[in-house]
mmCIF file of C-alpha atoms in Angstrom:
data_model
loop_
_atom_site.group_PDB
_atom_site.id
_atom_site.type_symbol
_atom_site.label_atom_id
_atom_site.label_comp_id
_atom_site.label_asym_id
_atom_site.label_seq_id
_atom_site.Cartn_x
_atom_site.Cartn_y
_atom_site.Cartn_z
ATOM 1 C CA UNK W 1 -6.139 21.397 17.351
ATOM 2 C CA UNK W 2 -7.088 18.581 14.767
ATOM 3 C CA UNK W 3 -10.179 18.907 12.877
ATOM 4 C CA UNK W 4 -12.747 16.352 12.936
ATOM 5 C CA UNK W 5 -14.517 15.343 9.984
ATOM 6 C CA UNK W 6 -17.081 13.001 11.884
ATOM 7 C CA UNK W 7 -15.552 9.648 10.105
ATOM 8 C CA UNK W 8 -12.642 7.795 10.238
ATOM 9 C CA UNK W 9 -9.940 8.844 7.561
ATOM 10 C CA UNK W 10 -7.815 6.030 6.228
ATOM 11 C CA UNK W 11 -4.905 6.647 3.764
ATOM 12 C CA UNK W 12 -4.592 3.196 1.980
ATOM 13 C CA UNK W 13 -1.054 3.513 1.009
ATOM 14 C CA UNK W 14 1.988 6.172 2.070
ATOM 15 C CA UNK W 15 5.532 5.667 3.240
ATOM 16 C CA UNK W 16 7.155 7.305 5.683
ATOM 17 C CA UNK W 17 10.748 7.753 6.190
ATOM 18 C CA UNK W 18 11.760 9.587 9.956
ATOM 19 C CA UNK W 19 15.258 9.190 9.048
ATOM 20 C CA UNK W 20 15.343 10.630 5.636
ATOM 21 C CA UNK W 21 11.789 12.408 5.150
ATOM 22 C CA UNK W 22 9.390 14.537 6.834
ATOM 23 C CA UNK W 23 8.475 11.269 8.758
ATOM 24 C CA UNK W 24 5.962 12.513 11.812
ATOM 25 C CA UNK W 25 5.550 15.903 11.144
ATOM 26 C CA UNK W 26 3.906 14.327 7.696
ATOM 27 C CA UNK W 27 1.718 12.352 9.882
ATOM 28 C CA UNK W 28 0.988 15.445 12.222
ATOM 29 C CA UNK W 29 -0.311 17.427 9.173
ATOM 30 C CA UNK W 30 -2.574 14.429 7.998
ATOM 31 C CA UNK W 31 -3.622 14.357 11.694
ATOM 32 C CA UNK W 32 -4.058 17.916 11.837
ATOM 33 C CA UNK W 33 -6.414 18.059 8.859
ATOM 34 C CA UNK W 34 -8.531 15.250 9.967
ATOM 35 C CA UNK W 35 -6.621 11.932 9.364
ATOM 36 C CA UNK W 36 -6.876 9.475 11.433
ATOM 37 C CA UNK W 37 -5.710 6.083 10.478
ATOM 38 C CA UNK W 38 -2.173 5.090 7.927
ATOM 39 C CA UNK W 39 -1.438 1.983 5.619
ATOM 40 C CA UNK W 40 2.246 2.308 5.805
ATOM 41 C CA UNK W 41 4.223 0.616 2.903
ATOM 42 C CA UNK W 42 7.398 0.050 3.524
ATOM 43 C CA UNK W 43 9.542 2.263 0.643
ATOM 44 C CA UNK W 44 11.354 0.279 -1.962
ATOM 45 C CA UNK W 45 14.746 -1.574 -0.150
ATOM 46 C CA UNK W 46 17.379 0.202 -2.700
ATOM 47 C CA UNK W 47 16.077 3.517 -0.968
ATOM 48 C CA UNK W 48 16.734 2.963 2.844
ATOM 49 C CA UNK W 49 20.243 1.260 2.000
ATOM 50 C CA UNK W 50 22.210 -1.150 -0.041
ATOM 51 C CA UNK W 51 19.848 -3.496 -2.812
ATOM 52 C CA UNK W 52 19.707 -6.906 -0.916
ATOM 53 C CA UNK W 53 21.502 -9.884 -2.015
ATOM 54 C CA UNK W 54 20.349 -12.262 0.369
ATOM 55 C CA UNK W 55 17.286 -13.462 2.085
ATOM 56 C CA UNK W 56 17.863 -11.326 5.496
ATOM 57 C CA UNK W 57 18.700 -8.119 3.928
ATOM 58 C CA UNK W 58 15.110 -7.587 3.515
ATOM 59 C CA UNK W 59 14.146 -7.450 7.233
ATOM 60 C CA UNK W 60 16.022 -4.187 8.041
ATOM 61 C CA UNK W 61 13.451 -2.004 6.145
ATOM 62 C CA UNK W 62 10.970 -4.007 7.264
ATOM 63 C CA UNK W 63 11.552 -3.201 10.940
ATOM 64 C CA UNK W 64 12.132 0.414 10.161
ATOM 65 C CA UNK W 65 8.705 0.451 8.641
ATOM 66 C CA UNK W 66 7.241 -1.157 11.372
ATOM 67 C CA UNK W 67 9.133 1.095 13.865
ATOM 68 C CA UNK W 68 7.850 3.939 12.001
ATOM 69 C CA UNK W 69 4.162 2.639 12.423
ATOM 70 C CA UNK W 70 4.453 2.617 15.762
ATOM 71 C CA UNK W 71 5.531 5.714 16.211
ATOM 72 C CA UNK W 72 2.920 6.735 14.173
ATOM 73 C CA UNK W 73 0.449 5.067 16.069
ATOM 74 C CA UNK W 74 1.048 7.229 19.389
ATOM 75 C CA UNK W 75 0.006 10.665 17.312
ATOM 76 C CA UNK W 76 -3.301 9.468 15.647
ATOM 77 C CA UNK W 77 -6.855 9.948 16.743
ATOM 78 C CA UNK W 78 -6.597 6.072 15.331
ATOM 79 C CA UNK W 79 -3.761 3.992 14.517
ATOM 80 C CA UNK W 80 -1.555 2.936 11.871
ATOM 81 C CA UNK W 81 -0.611 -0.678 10.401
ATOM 82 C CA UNK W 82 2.194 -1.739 7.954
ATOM 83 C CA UNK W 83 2.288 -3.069 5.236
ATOM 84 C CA UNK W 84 5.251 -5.009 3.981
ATOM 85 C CA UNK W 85 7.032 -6.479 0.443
ATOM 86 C CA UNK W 86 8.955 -6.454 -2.277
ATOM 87 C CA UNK W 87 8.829 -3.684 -5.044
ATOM 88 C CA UNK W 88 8.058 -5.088 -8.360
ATOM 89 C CA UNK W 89 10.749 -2.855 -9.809
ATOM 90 C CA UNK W 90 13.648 -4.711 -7.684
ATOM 91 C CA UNK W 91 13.496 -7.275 -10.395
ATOM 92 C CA UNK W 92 15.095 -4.165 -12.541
ATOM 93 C CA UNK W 93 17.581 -3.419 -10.325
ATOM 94 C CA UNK W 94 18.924 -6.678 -10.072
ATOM 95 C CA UNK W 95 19.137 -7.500 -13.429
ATOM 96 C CA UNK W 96 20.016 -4.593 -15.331
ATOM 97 C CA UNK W 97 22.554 -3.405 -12.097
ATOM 98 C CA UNK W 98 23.562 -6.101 -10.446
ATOM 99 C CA UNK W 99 23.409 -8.876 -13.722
ATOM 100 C CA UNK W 100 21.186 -11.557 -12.115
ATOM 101 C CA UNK W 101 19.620 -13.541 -14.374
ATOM 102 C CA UNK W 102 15.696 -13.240 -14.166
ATOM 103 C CA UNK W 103 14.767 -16.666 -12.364
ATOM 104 C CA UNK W 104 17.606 -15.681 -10.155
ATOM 105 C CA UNK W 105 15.865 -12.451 -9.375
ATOM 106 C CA UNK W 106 12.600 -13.900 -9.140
ATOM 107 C CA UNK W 107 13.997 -16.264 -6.258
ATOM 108 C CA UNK W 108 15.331 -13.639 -4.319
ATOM 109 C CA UNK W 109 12.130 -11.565 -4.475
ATOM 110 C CA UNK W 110 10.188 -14.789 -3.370
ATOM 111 C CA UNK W 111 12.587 -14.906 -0.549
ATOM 112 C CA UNK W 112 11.979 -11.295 0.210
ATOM 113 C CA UNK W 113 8.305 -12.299 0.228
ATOM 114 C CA UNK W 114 8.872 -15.108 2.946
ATOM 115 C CA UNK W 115 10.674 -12.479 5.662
ATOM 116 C CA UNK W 116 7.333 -9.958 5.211
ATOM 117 C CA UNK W 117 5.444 -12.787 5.415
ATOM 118 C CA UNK W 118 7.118 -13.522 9.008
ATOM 119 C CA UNK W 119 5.384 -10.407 9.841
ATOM 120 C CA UNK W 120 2.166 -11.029 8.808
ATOM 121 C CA UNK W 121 2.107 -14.396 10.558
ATOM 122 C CA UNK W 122 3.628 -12.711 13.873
ATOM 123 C CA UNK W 123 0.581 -9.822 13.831
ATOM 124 C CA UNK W 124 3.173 -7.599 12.897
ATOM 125 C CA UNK W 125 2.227 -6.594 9.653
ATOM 126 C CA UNK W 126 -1.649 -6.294 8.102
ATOM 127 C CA UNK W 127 -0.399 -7.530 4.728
ATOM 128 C CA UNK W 128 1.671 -7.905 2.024
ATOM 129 C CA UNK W 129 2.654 -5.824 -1.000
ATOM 130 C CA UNK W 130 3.561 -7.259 -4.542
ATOM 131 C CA UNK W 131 3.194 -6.757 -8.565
ATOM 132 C CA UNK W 132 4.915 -5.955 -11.133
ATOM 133 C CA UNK W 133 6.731 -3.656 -13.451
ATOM 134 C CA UNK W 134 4.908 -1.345 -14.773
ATOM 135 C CA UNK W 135 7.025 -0.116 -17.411
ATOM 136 C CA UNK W 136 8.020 -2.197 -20.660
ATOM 137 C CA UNK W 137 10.570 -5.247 -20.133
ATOM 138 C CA UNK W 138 12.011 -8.353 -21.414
ATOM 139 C CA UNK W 139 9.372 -11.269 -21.159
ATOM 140 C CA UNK W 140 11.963 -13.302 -19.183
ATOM 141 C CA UNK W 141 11.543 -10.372 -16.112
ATOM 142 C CA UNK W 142 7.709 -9.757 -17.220
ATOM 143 C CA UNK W 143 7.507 -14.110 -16.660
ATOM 144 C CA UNK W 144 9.451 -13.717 -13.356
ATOM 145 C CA UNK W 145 7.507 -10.574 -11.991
ATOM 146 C CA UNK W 146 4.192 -12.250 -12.653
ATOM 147 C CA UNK W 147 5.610 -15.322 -10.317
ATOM 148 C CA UNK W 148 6.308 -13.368 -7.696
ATOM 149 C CA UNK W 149 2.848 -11.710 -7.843
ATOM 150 C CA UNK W 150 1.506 -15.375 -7.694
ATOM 151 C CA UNK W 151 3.739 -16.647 -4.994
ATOM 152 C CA UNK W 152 2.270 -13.344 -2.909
ATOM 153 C CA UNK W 153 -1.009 -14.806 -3.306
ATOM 154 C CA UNK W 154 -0.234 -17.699 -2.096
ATOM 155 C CA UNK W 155 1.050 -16.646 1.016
ATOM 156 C CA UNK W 156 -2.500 -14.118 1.013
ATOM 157 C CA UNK W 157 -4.263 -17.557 0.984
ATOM 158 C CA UNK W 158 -1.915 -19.104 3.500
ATOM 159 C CA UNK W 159 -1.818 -16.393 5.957
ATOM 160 C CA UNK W 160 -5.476 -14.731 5.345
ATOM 161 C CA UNK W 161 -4.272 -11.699 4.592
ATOM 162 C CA UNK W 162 -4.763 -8.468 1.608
ATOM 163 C CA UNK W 163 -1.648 -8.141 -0.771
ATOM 164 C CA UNK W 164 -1.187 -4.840 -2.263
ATOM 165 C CA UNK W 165 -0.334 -4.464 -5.843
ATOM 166 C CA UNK W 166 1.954 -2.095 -7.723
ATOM 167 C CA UNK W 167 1.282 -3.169 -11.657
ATOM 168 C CA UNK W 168 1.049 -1.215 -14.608
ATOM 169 C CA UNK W 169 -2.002 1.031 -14.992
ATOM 170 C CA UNK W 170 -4.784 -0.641 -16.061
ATOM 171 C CA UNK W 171 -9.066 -0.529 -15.529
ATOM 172 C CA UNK W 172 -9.078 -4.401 -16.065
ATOM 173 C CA UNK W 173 -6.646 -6.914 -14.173
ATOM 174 C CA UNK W 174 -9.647 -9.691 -13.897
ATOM 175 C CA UNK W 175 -7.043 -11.781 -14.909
ATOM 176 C CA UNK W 176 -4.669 -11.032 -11.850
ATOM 177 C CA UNK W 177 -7.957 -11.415 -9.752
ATOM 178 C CA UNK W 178 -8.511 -14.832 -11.145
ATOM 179 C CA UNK W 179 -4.664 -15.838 -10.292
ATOM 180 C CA UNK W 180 -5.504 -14.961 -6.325
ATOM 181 C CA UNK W 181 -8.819 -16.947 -6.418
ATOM 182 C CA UNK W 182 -6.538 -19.920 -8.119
ATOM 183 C CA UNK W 183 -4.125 -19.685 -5.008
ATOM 184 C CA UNK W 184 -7.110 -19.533 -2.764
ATOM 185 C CA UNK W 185 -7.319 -15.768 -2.058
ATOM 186 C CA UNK W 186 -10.404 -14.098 -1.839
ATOM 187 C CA UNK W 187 -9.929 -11.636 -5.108
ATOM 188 C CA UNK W 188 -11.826 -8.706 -3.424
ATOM 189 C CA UNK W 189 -8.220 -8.560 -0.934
ATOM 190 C CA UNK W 190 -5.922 -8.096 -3.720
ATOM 191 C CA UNK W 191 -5.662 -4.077 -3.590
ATOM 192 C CA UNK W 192 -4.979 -1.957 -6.601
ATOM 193 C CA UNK W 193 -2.222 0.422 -5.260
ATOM 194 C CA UNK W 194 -2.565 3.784 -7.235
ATOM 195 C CA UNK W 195 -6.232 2.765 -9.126
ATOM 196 C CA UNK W 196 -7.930 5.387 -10.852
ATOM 197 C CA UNK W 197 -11.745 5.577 -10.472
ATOM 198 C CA UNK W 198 -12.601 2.609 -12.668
ATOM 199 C CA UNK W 199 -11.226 -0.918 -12.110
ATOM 200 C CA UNK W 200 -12.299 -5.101 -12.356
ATOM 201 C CA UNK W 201 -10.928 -8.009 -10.415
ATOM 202 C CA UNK W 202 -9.103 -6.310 -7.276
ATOM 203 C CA UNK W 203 -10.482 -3.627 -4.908
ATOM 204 C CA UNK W 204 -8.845 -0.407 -6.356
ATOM 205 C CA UNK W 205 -7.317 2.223 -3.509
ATOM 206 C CA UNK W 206 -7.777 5.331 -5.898
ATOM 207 C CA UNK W 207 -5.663 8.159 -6.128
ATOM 208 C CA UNK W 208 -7.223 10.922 -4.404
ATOM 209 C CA UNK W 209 -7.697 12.911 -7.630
ATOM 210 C CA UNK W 210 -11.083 14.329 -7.431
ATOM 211 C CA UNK W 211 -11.896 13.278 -10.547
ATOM 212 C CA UNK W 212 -10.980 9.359 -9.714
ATOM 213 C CA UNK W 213 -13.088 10.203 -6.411
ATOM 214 C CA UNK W 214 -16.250 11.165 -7.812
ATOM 215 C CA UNK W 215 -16.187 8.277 -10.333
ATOM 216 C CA UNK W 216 -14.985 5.676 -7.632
ATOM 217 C CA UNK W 217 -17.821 7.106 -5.641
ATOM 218 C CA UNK W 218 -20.585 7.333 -8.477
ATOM 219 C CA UNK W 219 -19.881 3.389 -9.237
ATOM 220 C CA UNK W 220 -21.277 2.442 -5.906
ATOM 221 C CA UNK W 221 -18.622 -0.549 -5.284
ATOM 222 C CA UNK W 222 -15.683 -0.962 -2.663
ATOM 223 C CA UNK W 223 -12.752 1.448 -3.137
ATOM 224 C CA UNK W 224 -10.120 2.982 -0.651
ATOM 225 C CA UNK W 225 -8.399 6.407 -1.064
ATOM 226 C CA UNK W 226 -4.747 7.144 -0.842
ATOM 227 C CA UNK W 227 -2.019 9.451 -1.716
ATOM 228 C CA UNK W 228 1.205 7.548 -2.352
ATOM 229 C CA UNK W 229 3.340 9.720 -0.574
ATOM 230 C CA UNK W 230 6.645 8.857 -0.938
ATOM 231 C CA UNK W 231 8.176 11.197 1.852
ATOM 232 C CA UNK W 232 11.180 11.800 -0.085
ATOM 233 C CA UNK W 233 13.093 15.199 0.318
ATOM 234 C CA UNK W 234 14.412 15.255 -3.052
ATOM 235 C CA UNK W 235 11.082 15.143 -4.434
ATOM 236 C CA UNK W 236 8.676 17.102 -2.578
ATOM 237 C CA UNK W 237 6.111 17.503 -5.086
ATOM 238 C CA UNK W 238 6.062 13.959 -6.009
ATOM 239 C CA UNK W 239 2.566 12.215 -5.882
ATOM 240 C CA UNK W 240 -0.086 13.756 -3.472
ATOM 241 C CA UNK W 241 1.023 15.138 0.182
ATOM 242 C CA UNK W 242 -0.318 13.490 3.335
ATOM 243 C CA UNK W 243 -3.062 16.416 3.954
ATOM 244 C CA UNK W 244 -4.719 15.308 0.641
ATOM 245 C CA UNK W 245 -6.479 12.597 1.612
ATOM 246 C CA UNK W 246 -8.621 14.685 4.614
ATOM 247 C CA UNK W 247 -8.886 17.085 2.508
ATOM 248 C CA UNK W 248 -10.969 15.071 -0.331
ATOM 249 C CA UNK W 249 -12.791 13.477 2.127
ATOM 250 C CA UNK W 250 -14.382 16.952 3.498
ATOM 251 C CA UNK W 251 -14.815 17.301 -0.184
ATOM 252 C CA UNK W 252 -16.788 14.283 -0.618
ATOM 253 C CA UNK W 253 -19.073 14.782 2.279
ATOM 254 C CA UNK W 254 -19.467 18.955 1.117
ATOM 255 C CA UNK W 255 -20.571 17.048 -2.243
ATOM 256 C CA UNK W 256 -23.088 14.462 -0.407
ATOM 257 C CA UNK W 257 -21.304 11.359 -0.794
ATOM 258 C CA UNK W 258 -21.691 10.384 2.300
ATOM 259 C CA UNK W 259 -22.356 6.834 1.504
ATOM 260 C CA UNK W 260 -19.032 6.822 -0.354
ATOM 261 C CA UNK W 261 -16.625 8.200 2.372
ATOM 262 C CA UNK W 262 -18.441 5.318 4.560
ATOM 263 C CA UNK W 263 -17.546 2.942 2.262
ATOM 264 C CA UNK W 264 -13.940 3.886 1.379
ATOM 265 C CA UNK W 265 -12.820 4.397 4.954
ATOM 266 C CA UNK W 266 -14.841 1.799 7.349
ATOM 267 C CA UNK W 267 -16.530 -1.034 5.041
ATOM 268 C CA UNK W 268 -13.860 -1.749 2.413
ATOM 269 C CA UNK W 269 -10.955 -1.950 5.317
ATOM 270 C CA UNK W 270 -13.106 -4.024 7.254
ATOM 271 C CA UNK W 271 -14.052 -6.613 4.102
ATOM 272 C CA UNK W 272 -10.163 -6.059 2.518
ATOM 273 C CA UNK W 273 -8.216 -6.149 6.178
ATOM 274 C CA UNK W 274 -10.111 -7.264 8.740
ATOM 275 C CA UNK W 275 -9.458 -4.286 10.619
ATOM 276 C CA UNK W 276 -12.125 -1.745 12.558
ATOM 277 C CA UNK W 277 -11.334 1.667 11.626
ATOM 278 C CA UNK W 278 -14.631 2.508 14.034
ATOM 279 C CA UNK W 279 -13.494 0.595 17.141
ATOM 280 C CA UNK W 280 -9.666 1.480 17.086
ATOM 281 C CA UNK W 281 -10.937 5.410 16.778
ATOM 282 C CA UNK W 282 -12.753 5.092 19.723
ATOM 283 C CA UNK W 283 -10.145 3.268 21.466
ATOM 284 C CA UNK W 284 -7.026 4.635 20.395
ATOM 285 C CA UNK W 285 -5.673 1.274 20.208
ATOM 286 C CA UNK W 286 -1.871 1.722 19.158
ATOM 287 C CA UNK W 287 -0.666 -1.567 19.268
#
């Protein structure tokens, strides 16, 4: 039987890989301990198969992501949505490994971009997912990152959706902020993918360290929760497992911030993704 904590329970940002990983039985146990809605990110293309070289050999993970959502869907209280993109460190792989030049890179990654974003504009996916490295490189690949970020905020603004970042860590990216509002995004949908409990310019989804938690929750302002998992066998103790983010929330409400786990888990998906964490409980909507 799955306990109910009385809320909705989102995790902002996990992959899931049936083929490879734990796939359902990781969404079981975040079911189990109370979960009841997923973010699904789709895992990094150079670990469901070959790194892409054209425009098309993005949409295979793609659909495996979405197919994984739906399947998803069927054993939540709630439901589950994906979220699609390119990983920031592809830029790496392609030009350390596979000798593109940068701009070359970059314009691959942009195409990338365009297939998710045939998702988002089919109601397929919620949003898109971006950033850049967050580890030290050349300013050529730092120059072609960055455009990639902006050409994912463009298609935010285009298709009126959130964009998830992976970027370096930081308590300050008002500048990346200000680059959405310049393509016409609203800032506050830019998410902060792995955000500690401090952040300006995007909405940070915090690690669900409790330590992040109670400073996220102390600040009074939007935040989500999440765990990262990676649902990779060869590195089960990587990031947080899929009960985690349940579990902080009891921990939150046994620590009276009530107003918090409200926020994280109803308003800020509502404001960040248009979506009704409330209703689709109710309703079980899995589609």
């Amino acid at each position: 039987m799955s306990e109910d904590l009385g809320t909705p329970v989102l995790d902002n940002h996990l992959h899931l890989d049936p083929e490879h990983g734990r796939g359902m039985a990781a969404v079981d146990d975040f079911a189990r301990l109370g979960g009841t809605h997923l973010i699904v990110v789709n895992k990094p293309s150079w670990h469901l198969g070959p790194i892409p070289s054209s425009r098309e050999e993005f949409r295979p993970v793609f659909e495996a992501t979405v197919d994984a959502v739906r399947e998803a869907s069927d054993r939540l209280p709630g439901r589950a949505w994906p979220v699609l993109g390119v990983h920031p460190g592809l830029i790496s792989r392609l030009v350390d490994e596979e000798g593109y030049e940068p701009t070359a890179a970059r314009d691959l990654m942009c195409e990338g971009l365009s297939v998710a974003a045939e998702f988002v504009a089919e109601g397929r996916a919620l949003g898109l997912k971006s950033g850049r490295p967050h580890y030290d490189v050349s300013e050529a690949v730092w120059e072609g990152s960055n455009a990639v970020m902006r050409r994912a905020f463009e298609y935010g603004a285009e298709l009126d959706c959130a964009v998830q970042l992976h970027t370096e860590a930081s308590e300050d990216l008002t500048g990346i902020a200000e680059w959405a509002a310049d393509a016409g995004m609203d800032p506050s949908r830019v998410v902060k993918h792995y955000a500690s409990g401090t952040l300006a310019g995007p909405t940070p989804s915090v690690m669900s360290e409790t330590d992040w938690l109670s400073t996220a929750a102390e600040r009074g302002e939007p935040f989500l929760m999440e765990t990262d998992f990676v649902d990779d066998p060869e590195k089960p103790g990587m990031v947080l497992g899929p009960k985690t983010v349940p579990r902080r929330v009891r921990w939150l409400l046994e620590e009276g911030y009530d107003d918090a786990v409200r926020t994280a888990h109803v308003e800020t998906p509502r404001t960040v993704y248009d979506i009704d964490t409330e209703a689709t409980l109710s309703a079980g909507d899995s589609t």
